[in-house]
PDB file of C-alpha atoms in Angstrom:
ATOM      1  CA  UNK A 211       0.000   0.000   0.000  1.00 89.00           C
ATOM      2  CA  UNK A 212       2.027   3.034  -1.476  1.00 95.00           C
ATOM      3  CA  UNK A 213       0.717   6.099   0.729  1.00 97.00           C
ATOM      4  CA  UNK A 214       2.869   9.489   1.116  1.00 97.00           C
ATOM      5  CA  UNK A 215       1.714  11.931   3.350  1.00 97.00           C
ATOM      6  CA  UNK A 216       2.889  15.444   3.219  1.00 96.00           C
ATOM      7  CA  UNK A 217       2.313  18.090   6.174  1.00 95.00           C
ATOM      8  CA  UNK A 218       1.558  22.089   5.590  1.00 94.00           C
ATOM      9  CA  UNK A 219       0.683  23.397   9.417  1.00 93.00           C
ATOM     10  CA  UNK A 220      -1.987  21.622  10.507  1.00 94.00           C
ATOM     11  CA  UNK A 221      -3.232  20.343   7.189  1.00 96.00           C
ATOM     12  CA  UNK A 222      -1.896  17.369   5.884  1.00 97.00           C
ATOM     13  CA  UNK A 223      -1.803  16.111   2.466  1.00 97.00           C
ATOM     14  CA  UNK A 224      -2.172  12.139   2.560  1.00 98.00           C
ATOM     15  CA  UNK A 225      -1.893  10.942  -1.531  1.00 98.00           C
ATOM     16  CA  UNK A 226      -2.327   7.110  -2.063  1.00 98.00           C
ATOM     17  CA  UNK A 227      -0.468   6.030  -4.831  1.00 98.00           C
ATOM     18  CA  UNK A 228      -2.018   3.143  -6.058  1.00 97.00           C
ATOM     19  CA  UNK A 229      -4.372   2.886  -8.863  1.00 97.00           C
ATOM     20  CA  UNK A 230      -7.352   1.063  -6.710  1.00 97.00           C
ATOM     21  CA  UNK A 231      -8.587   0.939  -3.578  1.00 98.00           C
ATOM     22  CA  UNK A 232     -10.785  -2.448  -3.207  1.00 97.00           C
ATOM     23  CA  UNK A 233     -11.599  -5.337  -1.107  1.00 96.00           C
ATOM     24  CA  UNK A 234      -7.930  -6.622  -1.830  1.00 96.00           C
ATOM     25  CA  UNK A 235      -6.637  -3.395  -0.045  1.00 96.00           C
ATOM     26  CA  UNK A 236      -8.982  -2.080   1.841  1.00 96.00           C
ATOM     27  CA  UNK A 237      -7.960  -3.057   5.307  1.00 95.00           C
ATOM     28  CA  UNK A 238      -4.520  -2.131   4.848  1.00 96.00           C
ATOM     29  CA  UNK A 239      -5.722   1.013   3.126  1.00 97.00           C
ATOM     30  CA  UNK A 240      -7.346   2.070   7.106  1.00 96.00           C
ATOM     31  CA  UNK A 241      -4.568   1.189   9.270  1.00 96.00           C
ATOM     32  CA  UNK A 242      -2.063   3.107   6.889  1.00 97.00           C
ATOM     33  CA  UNK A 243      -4.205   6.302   6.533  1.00 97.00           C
ATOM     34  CA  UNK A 244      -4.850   6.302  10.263  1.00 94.00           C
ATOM     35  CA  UNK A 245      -1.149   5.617  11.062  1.00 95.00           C
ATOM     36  CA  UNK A 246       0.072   8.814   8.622  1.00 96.00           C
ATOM     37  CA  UNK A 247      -2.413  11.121   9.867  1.00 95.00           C
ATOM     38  CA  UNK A 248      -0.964  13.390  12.522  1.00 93.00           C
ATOM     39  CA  UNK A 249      -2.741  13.451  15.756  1.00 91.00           C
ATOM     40  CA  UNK A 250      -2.370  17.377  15.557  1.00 92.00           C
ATOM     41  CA  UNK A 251      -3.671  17.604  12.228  1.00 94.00           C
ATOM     42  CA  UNK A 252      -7.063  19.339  12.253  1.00 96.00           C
ATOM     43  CA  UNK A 253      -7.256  18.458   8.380  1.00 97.00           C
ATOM     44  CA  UNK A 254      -6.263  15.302   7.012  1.00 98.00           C
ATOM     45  CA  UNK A 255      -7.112  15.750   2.505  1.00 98.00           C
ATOM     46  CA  UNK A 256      -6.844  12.502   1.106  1.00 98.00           C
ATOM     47  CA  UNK A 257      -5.369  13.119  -2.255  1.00 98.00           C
ATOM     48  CA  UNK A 258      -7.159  10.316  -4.871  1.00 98.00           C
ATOM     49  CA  UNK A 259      -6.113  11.707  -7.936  1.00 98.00           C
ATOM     50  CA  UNK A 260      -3.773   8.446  -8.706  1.00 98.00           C
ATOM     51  CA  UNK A 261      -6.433   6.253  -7.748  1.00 98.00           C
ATOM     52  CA  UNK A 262      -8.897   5.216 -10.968  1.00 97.00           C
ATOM     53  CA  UNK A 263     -11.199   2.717  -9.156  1.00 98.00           C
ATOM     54  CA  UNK A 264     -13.072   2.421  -5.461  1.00 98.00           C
ATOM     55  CA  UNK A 265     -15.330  -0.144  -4.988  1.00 97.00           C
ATOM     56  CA  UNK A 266     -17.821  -0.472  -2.025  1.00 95.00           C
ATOM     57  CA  UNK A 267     -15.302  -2.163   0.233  1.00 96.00           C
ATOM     58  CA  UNK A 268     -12.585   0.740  -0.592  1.00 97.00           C
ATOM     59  CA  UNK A 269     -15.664   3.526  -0.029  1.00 96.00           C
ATOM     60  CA  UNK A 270     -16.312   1.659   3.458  1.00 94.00           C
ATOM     61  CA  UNK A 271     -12.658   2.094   4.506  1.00 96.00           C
ATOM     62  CA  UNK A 272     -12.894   5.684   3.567  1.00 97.00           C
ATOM     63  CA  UNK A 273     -15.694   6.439   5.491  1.00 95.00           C
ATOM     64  CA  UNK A 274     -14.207   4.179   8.471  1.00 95.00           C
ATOM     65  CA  UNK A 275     -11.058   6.505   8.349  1.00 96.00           C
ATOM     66  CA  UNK A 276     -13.422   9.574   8.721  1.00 96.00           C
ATOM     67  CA  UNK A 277     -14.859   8.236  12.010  1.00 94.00           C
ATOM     68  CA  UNK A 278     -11.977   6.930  13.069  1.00 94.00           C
ATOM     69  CA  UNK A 279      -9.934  10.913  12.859  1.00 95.00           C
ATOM     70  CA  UNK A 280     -13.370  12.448  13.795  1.00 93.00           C
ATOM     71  CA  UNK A 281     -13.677  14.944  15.743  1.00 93.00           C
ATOM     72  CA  UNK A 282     -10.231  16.351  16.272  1.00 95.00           C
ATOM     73  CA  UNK A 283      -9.544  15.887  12.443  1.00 96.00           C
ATOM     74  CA  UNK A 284     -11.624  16.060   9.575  1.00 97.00           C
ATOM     75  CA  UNK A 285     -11.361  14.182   6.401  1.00 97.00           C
ATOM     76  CA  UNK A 286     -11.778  15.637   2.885  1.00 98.00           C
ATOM     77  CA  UNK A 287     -10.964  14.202  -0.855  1.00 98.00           C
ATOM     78  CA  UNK A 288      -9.632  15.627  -3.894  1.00 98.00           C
ATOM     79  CA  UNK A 289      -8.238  14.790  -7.017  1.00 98.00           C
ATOM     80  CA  UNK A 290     -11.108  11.916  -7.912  1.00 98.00           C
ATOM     81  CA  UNK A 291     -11.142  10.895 -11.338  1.00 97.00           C
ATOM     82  CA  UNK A 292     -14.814  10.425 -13.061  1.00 97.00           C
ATOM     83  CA  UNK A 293     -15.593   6.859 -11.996  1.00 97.00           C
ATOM     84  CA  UNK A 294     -14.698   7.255  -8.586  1.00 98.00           C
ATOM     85  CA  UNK A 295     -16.865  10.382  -8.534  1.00 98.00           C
ATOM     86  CA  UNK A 296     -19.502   7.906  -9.621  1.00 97.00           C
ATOM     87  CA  UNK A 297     -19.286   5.630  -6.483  1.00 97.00           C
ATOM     88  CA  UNK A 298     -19.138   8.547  -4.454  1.00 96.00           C
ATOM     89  CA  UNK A 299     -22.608  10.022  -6.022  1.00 96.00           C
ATOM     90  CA  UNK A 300     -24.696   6.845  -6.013  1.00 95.00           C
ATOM     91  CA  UNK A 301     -23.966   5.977  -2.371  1.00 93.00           C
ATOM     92  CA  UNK A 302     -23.996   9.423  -1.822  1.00 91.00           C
ATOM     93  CA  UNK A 303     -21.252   9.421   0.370  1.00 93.00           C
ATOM     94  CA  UNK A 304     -20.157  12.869  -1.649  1.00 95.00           C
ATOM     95  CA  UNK A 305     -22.706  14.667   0.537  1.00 93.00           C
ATOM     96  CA  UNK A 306     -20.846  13.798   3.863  1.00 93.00           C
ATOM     97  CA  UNK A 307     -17.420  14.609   2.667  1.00 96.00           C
ATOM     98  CA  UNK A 308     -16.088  18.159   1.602  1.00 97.00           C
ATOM     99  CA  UNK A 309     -14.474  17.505  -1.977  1.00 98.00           C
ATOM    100  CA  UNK A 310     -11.714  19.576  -3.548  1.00 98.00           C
ATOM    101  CA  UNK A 311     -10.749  19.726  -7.172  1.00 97.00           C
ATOM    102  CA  UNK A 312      -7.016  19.203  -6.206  1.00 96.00           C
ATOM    103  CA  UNK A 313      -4.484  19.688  -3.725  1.00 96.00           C
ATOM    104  CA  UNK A 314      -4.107  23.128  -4.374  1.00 95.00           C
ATOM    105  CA  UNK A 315      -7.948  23.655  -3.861  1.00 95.00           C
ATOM    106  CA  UNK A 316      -7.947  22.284  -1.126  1.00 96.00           C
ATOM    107  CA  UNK A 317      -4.617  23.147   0.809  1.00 95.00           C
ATOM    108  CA  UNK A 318      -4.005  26.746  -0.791  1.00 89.00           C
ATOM    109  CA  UNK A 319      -0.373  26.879   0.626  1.00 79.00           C
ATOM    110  CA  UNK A 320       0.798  23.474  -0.878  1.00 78.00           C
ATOM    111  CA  UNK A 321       2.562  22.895  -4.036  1.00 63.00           C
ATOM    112  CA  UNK A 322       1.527  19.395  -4.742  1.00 47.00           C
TER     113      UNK A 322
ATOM    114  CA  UNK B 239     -18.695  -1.376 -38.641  1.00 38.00           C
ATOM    115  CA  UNK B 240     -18.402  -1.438 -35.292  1.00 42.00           C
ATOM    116  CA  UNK B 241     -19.614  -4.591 -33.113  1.00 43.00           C
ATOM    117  CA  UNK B 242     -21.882  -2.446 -30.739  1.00 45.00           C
ATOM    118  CA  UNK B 243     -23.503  -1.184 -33.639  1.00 40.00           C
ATOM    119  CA  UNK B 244     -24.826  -4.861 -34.915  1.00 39.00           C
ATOM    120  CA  UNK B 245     -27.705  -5.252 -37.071  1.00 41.00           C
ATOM    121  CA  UNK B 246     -30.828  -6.560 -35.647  1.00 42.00           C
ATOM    122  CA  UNK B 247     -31.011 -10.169 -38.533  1.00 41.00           C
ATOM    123  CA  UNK B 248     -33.395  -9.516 -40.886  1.00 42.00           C
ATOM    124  CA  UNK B 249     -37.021 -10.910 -40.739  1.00 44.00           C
ATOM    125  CA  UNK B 250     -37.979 -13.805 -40.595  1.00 42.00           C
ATOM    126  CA  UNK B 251     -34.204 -15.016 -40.735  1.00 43.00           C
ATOM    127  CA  UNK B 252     -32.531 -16.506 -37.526  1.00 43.00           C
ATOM    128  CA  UNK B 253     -29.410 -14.839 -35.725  1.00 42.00           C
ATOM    129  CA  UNK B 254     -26.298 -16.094 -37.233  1.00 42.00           C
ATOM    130  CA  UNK B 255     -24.826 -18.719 -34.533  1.00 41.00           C
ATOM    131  CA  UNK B 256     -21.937 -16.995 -32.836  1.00 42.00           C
ATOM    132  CA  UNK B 257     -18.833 -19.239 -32.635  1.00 42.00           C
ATOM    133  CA  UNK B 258     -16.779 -18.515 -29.527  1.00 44.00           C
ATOM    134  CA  UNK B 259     -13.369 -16.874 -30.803  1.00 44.00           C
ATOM    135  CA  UNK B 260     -10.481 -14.768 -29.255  1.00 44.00           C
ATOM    136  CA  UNK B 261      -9.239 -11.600 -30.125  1.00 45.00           C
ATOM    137  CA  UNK B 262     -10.100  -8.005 -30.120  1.00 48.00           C
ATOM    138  CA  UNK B 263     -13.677  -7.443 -31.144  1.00 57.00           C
ATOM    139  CA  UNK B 264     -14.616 -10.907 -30.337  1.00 77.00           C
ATOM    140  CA  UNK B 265     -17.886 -10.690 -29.296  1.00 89.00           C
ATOM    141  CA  UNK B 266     -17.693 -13.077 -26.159  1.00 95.00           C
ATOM    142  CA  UNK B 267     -15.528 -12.189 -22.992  1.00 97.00           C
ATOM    143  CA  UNK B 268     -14.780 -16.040 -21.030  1.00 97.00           C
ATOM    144  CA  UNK B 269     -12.816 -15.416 -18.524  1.00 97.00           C
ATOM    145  CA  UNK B 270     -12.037 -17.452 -14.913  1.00 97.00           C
ATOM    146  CA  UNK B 271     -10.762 -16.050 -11.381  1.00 97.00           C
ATOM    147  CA  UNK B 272      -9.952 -17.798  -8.101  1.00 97.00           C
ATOM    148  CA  UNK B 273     -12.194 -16.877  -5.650  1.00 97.00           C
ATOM    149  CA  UNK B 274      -9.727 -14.331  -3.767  1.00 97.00           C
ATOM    150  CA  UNK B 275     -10.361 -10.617  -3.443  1.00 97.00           C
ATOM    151  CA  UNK B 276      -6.939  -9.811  -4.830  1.00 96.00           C
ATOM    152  CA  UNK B 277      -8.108 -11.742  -8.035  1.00 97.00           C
ATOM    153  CA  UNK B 278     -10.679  -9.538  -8.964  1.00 98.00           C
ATOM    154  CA  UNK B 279      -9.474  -6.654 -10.134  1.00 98.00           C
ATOM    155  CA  UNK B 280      -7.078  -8.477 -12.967  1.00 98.00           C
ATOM    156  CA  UNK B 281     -10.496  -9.774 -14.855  1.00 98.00           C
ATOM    157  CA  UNK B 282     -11.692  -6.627 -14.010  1.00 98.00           C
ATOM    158  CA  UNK B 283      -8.842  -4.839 -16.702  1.00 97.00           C
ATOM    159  CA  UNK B 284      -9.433  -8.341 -19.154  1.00 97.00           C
ATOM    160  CA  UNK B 285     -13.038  -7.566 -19.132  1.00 98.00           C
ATOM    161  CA  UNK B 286     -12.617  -3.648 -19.459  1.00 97.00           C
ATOM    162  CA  UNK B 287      -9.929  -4.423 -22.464  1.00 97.00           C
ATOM    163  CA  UNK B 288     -12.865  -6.031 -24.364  1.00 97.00           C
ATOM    164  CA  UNK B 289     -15.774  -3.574 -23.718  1.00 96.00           C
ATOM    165  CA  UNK B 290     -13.296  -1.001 -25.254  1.00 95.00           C
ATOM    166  CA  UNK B 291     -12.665  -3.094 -27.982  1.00 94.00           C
ATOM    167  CA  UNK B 292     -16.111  -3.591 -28.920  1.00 94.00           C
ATOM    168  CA  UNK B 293     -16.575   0.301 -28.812  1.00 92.00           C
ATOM    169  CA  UNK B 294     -18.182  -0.153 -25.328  1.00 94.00           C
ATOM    170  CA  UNK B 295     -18.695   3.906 -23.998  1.00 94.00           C
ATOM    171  CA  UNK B 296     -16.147   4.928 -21.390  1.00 95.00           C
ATOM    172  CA  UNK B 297     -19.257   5.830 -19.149  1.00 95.00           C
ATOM    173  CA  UNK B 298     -20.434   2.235 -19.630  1.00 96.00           C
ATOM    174  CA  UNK B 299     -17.375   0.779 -19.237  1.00 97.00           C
ATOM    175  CA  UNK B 300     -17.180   2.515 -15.570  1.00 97.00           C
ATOM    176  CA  UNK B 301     -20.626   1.237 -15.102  1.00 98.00           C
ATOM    177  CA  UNK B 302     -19.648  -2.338 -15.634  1.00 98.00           C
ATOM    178  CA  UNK B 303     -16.651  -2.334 -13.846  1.00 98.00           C
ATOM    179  CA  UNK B 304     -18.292  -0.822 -10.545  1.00 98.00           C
ATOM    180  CA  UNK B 305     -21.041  -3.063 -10.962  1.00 98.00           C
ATOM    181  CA  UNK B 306     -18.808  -6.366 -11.444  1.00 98.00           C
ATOM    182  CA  UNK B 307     -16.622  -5.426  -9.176  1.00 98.00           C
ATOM    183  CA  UNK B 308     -19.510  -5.640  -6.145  1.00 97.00           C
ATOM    184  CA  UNK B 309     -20.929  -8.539  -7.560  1.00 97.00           C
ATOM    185  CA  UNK B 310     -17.459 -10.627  -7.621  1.00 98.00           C
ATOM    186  CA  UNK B 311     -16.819  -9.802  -4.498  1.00 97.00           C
ATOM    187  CA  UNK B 312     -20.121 -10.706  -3.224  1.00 95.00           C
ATOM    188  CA  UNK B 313     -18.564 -14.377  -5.256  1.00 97.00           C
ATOM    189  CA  UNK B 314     -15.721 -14.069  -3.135  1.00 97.00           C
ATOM    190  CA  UNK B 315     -16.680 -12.769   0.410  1.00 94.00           C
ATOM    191  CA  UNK B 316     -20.273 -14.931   0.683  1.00 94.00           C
ATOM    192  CA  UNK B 317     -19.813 -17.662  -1.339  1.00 95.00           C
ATOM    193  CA  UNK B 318     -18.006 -20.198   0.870  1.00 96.00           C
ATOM    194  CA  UNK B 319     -15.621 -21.433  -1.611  1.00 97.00           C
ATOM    195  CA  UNK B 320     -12.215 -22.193  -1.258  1.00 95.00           C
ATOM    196  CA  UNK B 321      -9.235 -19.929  -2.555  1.00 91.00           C
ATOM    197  CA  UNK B 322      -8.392 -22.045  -5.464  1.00 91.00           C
ATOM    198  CA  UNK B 323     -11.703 -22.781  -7.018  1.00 96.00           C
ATOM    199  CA  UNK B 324     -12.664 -20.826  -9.930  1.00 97.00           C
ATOM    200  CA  UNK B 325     -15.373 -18.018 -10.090  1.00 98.00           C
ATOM    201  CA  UNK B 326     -16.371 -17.781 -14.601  1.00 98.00           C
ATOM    202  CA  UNK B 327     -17.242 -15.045 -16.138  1.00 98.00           C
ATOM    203  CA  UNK B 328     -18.934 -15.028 -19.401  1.00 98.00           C
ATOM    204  CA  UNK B 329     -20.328 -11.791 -21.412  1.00 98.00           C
ATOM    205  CA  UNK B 330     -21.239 -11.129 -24.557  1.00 96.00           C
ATOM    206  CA  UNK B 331     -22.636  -8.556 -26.437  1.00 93.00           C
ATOM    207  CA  UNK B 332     -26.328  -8.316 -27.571  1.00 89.00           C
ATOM    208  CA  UNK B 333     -28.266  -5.926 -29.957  1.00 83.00           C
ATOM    209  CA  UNK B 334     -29.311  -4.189 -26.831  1.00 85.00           C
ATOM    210  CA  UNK B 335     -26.526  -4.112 -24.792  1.00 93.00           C
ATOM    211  CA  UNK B 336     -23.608  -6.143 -23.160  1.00 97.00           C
ATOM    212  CA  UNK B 337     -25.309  -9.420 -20.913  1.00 97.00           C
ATOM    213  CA  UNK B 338     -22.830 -10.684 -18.427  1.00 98.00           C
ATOM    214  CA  UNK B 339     -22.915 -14.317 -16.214  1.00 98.00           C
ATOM    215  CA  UNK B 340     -20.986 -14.755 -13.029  1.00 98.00           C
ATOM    216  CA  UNK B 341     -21.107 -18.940 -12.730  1.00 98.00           C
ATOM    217  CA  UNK B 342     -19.703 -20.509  -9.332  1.00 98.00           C
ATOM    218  CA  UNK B 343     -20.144 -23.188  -7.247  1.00 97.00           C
ATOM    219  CA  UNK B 344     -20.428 -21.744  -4.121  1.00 97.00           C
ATOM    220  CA  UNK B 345     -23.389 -21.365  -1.499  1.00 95.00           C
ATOM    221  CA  UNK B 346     -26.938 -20.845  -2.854  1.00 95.00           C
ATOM    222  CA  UNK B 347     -27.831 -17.289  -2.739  1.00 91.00           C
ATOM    223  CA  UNK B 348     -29.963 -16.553   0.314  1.00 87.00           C
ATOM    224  CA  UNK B 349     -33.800 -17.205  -0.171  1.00 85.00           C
ATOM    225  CA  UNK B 350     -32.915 -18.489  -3.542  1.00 86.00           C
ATOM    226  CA  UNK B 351     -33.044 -14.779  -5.074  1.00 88.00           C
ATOM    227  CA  UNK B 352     -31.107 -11.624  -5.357  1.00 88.00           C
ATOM    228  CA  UNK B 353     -31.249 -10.076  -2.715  1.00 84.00           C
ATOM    229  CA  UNK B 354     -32.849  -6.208  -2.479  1.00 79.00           C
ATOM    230  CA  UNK B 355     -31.010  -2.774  -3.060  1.00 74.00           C
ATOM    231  CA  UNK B 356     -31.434  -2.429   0.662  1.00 67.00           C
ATOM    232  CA  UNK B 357     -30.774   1.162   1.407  1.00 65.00           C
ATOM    233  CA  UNK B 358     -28.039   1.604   4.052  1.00 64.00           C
ATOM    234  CA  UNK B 359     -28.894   4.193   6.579  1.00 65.00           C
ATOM    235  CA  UNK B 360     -27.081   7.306   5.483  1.00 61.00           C
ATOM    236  CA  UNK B 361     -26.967   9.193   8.594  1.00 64.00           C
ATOM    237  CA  UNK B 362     -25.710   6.649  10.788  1.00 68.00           C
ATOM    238  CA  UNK B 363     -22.576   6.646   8.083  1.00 68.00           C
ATOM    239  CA  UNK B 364     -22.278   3.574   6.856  1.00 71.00           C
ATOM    240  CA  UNK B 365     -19.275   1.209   5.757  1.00 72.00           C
ATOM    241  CA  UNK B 366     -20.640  -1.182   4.080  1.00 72.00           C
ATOM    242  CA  UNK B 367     -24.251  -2.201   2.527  1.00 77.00           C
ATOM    243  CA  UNK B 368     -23.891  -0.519  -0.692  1.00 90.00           C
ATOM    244  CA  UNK B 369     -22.818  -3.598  -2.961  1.00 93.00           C
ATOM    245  CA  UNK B 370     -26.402  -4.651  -3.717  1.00 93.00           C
ATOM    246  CA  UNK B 371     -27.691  -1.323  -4.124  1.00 92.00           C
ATOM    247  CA  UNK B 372     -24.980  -0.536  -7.192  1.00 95.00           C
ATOM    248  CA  UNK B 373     -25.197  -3.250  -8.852  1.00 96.00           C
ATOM    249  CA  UNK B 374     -28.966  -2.933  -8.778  1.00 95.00           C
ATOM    250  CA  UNK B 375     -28.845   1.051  -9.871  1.00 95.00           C
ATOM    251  CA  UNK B 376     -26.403   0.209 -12.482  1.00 97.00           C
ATOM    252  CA  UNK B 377     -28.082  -3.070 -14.516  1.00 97.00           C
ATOM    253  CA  UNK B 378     -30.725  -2.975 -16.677  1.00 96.00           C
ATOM    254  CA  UNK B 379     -32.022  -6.674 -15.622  1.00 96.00           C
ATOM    255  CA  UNK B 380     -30.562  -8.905 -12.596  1.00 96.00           C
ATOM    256  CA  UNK B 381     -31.071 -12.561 -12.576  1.00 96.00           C
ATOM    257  CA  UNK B 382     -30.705 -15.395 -10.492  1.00 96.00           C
ATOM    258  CA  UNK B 383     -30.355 -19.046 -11.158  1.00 96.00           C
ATOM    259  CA  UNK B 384     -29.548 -22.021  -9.538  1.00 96.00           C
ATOM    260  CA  UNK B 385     -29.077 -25.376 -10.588  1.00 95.00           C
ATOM    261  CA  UNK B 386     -27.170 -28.511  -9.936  1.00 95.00           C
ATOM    262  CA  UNK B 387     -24.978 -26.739  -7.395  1.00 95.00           C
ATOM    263  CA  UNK B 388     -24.349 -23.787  -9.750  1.00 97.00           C
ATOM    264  CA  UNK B 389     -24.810 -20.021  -9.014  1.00 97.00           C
ATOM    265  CA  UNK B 390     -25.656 -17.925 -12.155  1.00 97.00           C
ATOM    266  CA  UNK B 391     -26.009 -14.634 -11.509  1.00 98.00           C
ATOM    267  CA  UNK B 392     -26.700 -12.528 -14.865  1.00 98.00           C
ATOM    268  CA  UNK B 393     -26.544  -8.926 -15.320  1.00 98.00           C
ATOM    269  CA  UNK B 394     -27.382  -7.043 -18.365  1.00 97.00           C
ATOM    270  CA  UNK B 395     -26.095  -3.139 -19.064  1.00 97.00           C
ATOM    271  CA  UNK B 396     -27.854  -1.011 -21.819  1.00 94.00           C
ATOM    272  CA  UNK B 397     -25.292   0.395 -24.519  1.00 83.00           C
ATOM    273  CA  UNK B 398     -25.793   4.000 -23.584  1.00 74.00           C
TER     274      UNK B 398
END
């Protein structure tokens, strides 16, 4: 599970680097996210824009991760691609999470 | 001429029998997993490879993959079978559309149907429970058959 996290202040950047995040990964996927994020953080953007495919089991580890930082951090997404949009509309999970365009959307003082 | 753009056979003239061939354009997708998660998303690119090459819409293609993707890991996480035995995938496409079979020989599906696009609670956040209700937004028609120890699950996807 390729993850790179990247801190401005109390925002940090977390980008996963892997083209899916499924049922194969999706375990891993929520103990790596929650290990990177910084307790201080108060924003933790989870950068997707590498990521082409989320399936339910991959959605269900995102929103785990949420609750899991919740309330001293808050989660947001940016960079999704059109078909992870998708998954994010029909459950619509996109109403619970704030979504960025991109890292610079939604961390104005990183150069991503 | 492109394959999702076939002819309807004339009147009163029978479909020309389709012999199963390889090769882009074919017109049928066989393909075989092993009934572990991390084997999904390989058949996943074999069968996204062929919807492209039968001129299969991007959006479609997306629509098929999420779709699939629930309903082979549904194969794989309730299915009871063991690691090694195969999970087949068959599609094809039809005048309409593209029609897809998921054949294994795991447990019968519960109540002998498929089950409903139950709703997960949204406010109480949910992590899981939205399988059923994707691949039921995103198929045209969902059947379920099972005989002589075989689970055929068969979902069909309109061209646009």
């Amino acid at each position: 599970m390729n993850l790179r996290a990247h801190e401005f202040g109390t925002d940090t950047v977390i980008s996963v680097l892997e083209p899916r995040i499924d049922a194969a990964l999706a375990i891993r996927f929520k103990d790596r996210v929650r290990d990177l994020a910084p307790d201080s953080a108060k924003r933790v953007v989870l950068d997707l824009s590498e990521v082409d495919f989320v399936d339910s089991s991959g959605l269900g580890a995102i929103v785990a991760v949420m609750k899991l930082l919740a309330p001293a951090t808050s989660l947001e997404l940016c960079g999704m691609g059109t078909t992870v949009a998708k998954v994010f509309s029909l459950t619509r999970m996109d109403r619970v999470f704030a979504i960025h365009e991109s890292v610079a959307d939604a961390v104005p003082g990183a150069r991503a | 001429m492109k394959a999702w753009q076939m002819p309807s056979p004339a009147p009163g003239r029978s479909a020309p029998v389709l012999v199963a061939s390889v090769g882009n354009g074919s017109l049928l997708f066989t393909g075989q997993l092993r009934a572990e998660f991390c084997a999904v998303a390989p058949l996943l690119r074999k069968l996204t490879d062929w919807l492209a090459q039968n001129a299969v819409p991007a959006e479609r293609q997306a629509d098929i993959e999420i779709a699939m993707a629930e309903a082979l890991n549904n194969v794989v996480e309730h299915g009871g079978l063991r690691p090694r035995q195969k999970i087949e995938v068959l599609a094809r496409v039809t005048g309409a559309g593209v029609r897809i079979a998921i054949i294994d020989r795991g447990r019968a599906y519960p109540k002998g149907t498929v089950p409903e696009s139950a709703s997960p609670n949204f406010a109480e956040l949910p992590e899981g429970g939205f399988g059923w209700m994707l691949i039921h937004t995103l198929t045209q028609t969902l059947r379920y058959h099972r005989s002589a120890g075989t689970n055929i699950l068969t979902l069909e996807f309109d061209r646009q």
